[in-house]
Short mmCIF file of C-alpha atoms in Angstrom, two decimals:
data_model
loop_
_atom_site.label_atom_id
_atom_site.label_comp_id
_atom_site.label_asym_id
_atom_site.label_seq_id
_atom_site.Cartn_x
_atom_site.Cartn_y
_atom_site.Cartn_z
CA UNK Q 603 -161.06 -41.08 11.24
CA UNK Q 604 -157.33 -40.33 13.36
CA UNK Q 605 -157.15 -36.56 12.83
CA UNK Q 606 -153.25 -37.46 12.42
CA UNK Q 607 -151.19 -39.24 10.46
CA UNK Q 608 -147.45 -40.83 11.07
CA UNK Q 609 -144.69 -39.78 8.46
CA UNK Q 610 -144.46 -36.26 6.15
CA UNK Q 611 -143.10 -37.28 2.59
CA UNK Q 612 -139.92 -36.26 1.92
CA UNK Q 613 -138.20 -36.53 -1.47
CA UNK Q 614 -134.66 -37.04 -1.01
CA UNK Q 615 -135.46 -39.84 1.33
CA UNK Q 616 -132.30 -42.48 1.30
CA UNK Q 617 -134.17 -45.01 3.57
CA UNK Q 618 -137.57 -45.10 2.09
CA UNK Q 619 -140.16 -43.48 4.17
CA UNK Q 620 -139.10 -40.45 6.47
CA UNK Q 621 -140.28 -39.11 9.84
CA UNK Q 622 -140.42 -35.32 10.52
CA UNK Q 623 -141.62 -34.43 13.76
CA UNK Q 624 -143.63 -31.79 15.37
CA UNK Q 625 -143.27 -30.87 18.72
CA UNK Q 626 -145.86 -33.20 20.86
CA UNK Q 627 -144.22 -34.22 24.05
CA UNK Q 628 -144.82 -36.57 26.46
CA UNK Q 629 -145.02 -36.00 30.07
CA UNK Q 630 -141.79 -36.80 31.96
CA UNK Q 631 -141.25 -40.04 33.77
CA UNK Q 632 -140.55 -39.25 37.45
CA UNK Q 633 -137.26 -40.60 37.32
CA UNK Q 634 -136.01 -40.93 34.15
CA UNK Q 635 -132.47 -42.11 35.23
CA UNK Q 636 -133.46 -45.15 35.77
CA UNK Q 637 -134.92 -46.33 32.78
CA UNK Q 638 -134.23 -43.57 29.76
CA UNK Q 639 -136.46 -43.46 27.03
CA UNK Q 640 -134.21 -44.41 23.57
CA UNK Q 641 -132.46 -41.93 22.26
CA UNK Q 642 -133.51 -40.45 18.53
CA UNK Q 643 -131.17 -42.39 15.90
CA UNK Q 644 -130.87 -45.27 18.20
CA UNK Q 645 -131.10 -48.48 17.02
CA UNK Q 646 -134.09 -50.81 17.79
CA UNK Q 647 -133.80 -53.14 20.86
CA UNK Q 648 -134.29 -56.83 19.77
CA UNK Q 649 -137.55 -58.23 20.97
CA UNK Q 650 -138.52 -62.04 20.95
CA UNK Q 651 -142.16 -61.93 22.81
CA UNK Q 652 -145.71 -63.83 23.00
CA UNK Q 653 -148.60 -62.63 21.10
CA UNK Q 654 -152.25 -63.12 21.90
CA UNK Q 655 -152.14 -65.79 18.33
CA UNK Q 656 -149.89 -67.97 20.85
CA UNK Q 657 -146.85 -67.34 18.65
CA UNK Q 658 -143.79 -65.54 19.75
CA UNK Q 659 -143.15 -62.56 17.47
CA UNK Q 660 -139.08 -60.83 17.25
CA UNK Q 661 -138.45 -57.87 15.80
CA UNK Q 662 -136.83 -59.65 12.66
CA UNK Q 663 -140.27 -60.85 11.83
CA UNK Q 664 -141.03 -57.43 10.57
CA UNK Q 665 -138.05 -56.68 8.45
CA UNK Q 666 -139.68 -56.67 5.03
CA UNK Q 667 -141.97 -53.53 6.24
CA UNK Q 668 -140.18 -50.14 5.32
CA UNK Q 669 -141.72 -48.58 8.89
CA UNK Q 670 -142.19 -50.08 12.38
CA UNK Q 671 -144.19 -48.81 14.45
CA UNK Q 672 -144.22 -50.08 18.20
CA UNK Q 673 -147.12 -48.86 20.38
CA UNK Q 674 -146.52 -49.80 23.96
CA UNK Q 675 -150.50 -49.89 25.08
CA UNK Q 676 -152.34 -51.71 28.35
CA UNK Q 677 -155.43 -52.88 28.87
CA UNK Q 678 -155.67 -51.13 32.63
CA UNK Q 679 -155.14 -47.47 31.62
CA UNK Q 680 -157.90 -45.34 31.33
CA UNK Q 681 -155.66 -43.12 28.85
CA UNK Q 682 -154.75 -46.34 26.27
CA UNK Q 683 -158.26 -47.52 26.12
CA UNK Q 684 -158.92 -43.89 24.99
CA UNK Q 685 -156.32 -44.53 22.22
CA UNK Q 686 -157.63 -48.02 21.23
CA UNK Q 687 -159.60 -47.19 18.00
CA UNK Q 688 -156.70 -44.86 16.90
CA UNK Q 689 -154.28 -46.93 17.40
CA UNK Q 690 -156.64 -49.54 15.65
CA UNK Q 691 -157.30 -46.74 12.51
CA UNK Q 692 -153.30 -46.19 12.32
CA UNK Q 693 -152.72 -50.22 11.47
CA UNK Q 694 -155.49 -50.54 9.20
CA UNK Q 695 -154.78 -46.94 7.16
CA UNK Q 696 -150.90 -47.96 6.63
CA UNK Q 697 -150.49 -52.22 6.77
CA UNK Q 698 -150.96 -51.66 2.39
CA UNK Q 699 -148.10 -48.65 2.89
CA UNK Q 700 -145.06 -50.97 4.47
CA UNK Q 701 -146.23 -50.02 7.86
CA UNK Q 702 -146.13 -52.34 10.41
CA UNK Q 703 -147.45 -51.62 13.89
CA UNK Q 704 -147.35 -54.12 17.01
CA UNK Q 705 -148.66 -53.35 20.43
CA UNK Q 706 -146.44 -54.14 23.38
CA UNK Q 707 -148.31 -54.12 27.31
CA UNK Q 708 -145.87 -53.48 29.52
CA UNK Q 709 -146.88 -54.26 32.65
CA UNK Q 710 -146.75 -57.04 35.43
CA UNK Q 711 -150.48 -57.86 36.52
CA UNK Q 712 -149.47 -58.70 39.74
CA UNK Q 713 -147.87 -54.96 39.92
CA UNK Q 714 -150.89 -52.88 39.10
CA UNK Q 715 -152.76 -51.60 42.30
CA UNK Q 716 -156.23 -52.48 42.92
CA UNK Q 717 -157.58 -48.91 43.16
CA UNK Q 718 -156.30 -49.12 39.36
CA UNK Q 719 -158.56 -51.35 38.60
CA UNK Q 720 -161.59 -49.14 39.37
CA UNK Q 721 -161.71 -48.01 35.25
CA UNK Q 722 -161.40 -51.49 33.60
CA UNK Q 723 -163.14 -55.19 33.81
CA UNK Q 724 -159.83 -56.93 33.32
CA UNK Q 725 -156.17 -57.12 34.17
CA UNK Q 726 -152.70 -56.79 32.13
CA UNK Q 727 -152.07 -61.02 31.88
CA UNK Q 728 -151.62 -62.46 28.33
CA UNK Q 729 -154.88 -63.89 28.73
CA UNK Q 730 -156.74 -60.73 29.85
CA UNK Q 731 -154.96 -59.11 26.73
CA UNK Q 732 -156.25 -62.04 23.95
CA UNK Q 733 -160.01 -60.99 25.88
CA UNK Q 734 -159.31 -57.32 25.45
CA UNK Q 735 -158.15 -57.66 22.08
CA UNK Q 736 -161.25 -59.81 20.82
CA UNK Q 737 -163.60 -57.34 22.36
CA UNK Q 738 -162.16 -54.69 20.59
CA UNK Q 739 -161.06 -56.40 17.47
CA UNK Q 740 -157.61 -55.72 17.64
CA UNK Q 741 -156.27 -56.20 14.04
CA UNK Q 742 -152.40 -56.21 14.82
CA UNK Q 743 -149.92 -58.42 17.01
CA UNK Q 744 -150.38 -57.72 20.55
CA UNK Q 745 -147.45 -59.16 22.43
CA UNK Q 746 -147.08 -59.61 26.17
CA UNK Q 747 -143.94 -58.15 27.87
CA UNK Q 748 -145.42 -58.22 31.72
CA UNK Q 749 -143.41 -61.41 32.94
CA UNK Q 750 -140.19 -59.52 32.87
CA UNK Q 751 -140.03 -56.27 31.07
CA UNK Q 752 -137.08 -56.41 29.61
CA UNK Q 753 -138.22 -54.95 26.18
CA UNK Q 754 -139.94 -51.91 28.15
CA UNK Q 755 -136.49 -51.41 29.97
CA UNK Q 756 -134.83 -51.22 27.04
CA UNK Q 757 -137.50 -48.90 25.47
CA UNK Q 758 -138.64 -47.00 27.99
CA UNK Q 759 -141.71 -46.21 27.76
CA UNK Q 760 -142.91 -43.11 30.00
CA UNK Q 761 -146.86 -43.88 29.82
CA UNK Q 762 -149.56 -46.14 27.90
CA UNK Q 763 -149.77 -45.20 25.01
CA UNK Q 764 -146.33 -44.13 23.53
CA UNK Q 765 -145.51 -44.70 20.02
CA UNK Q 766 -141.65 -45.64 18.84
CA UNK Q 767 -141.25 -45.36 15.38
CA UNK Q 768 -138.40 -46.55 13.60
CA UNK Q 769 -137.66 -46.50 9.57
CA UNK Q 770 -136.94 -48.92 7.43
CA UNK Q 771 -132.77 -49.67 8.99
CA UNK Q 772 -135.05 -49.35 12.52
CA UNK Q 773 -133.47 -46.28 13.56
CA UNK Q 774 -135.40 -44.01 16.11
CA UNK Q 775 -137.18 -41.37 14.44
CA UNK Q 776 -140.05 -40.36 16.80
CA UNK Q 777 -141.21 -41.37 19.88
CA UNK Q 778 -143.76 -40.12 22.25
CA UNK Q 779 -147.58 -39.53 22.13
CA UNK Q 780 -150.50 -40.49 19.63
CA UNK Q 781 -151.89 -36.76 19.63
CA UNK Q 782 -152.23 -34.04 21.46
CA UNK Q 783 -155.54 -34.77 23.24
CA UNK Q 784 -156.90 -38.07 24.90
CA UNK Q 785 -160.61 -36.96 23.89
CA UNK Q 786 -160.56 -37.68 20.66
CA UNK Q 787 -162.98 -34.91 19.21
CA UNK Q 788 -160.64 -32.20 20.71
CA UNK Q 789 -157.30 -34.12 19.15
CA UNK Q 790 -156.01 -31.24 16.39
CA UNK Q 791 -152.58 -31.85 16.21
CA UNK Q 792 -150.81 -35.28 15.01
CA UNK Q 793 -147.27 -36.83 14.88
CA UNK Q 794 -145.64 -36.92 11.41
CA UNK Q 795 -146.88 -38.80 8.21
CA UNK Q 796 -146.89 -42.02 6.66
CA UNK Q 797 -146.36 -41.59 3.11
CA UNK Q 798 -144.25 -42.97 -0.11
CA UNK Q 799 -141.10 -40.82 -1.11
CA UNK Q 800 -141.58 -38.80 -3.81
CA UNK Q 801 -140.03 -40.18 -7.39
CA UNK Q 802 -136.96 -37.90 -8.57
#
């Protein structure tokens, strides 16, 4: 069980579900300049990628769900295979709560260096990722972003994983880390909470 959840409830929610945040930070990029992470309140870049079910998936696909979550993971990192089977837990505790949640890999194979490949037994392609997911029994839409990396651009994404959370008129309302620890046993602290709005 994720010892954190995703959104606090909040009764005089306008939009539905509403994110409060607590302070968990991600490390800095080393130069931030030039490629910002979104700004809090900003809208949601459109996406229009491939998933692992050899269907492209946009971001209008996911318009009925009153959350988005968009978890930029790979299958390289040390760190996001650490996050796997939360990341996996957060999908599967909040798909029946309007919560959608789609991976996004970010990265070019051919730009990962081969001492990187020391802590994993495959690659970033789209066909390494529809292996990875199998193995671990992925249960949400993985989509493959490595040819160009446009959608990470626009995101900006400082590590794998980072979360982007966006409520139901996909405005920024968190982004950054999964918890505060990549051992999971030592995790105490979450993000926010996904929950319905209170009735008045």
């Amino acid at each position: 069980m994720i010892p954190t959840c995703l959104l606090r409830r909040c009764a005089a929610s306008v939009c539905g579900a509403l994110l409060i945040l607590i302070s968990v930070s991600i490390a800095d990029a080393d130069d931030e300049s030039a490629h910002p992470t979104l700004a809090i309140g900003s809208s949601a870049p459109n996406f229009c990628l491939p998933g692992i079910d050899g269907k492209d998936h946009c971001l209008k696909d996911y318009a009925a769900s009153k959350v988005l979550v968009l978890a930029f993971i790979c299958n390289h990192c040390p760190t996001s295979q650490l996050y796997e089977t939360r990341i996996k837990q957060l999908a599967a505790d909040y798909k029946d709560k309007g919560v959608a949640l789609v991976a996004i890999e970010p990265n070019n194979p051919n730009a990962v260096r081969l001492n990187e490949m020391g802590y994993t037994d495959v690659g970033d392609s789209l066909d390494d990722m529809k292996v990875r997911a199998e193995y671990r029994h992925f249960t949400f839409p993985y989509l493959y972003d490595g040819a160009d990396q446009k959608i990470a651009t626009a995101y900006g994404p400082t590590a794998t994983p980072h979360l982007f959370i966006f409520d139901s008129d996909r405005k920024l309302r968190y982004d950054g880390r999964v918890d505060n620890n990549m051992r999971e046993p030592l995790a105490k602290a979450g993000l926010v909470y996904i929950d319905e709005p209170e009735e008045d």
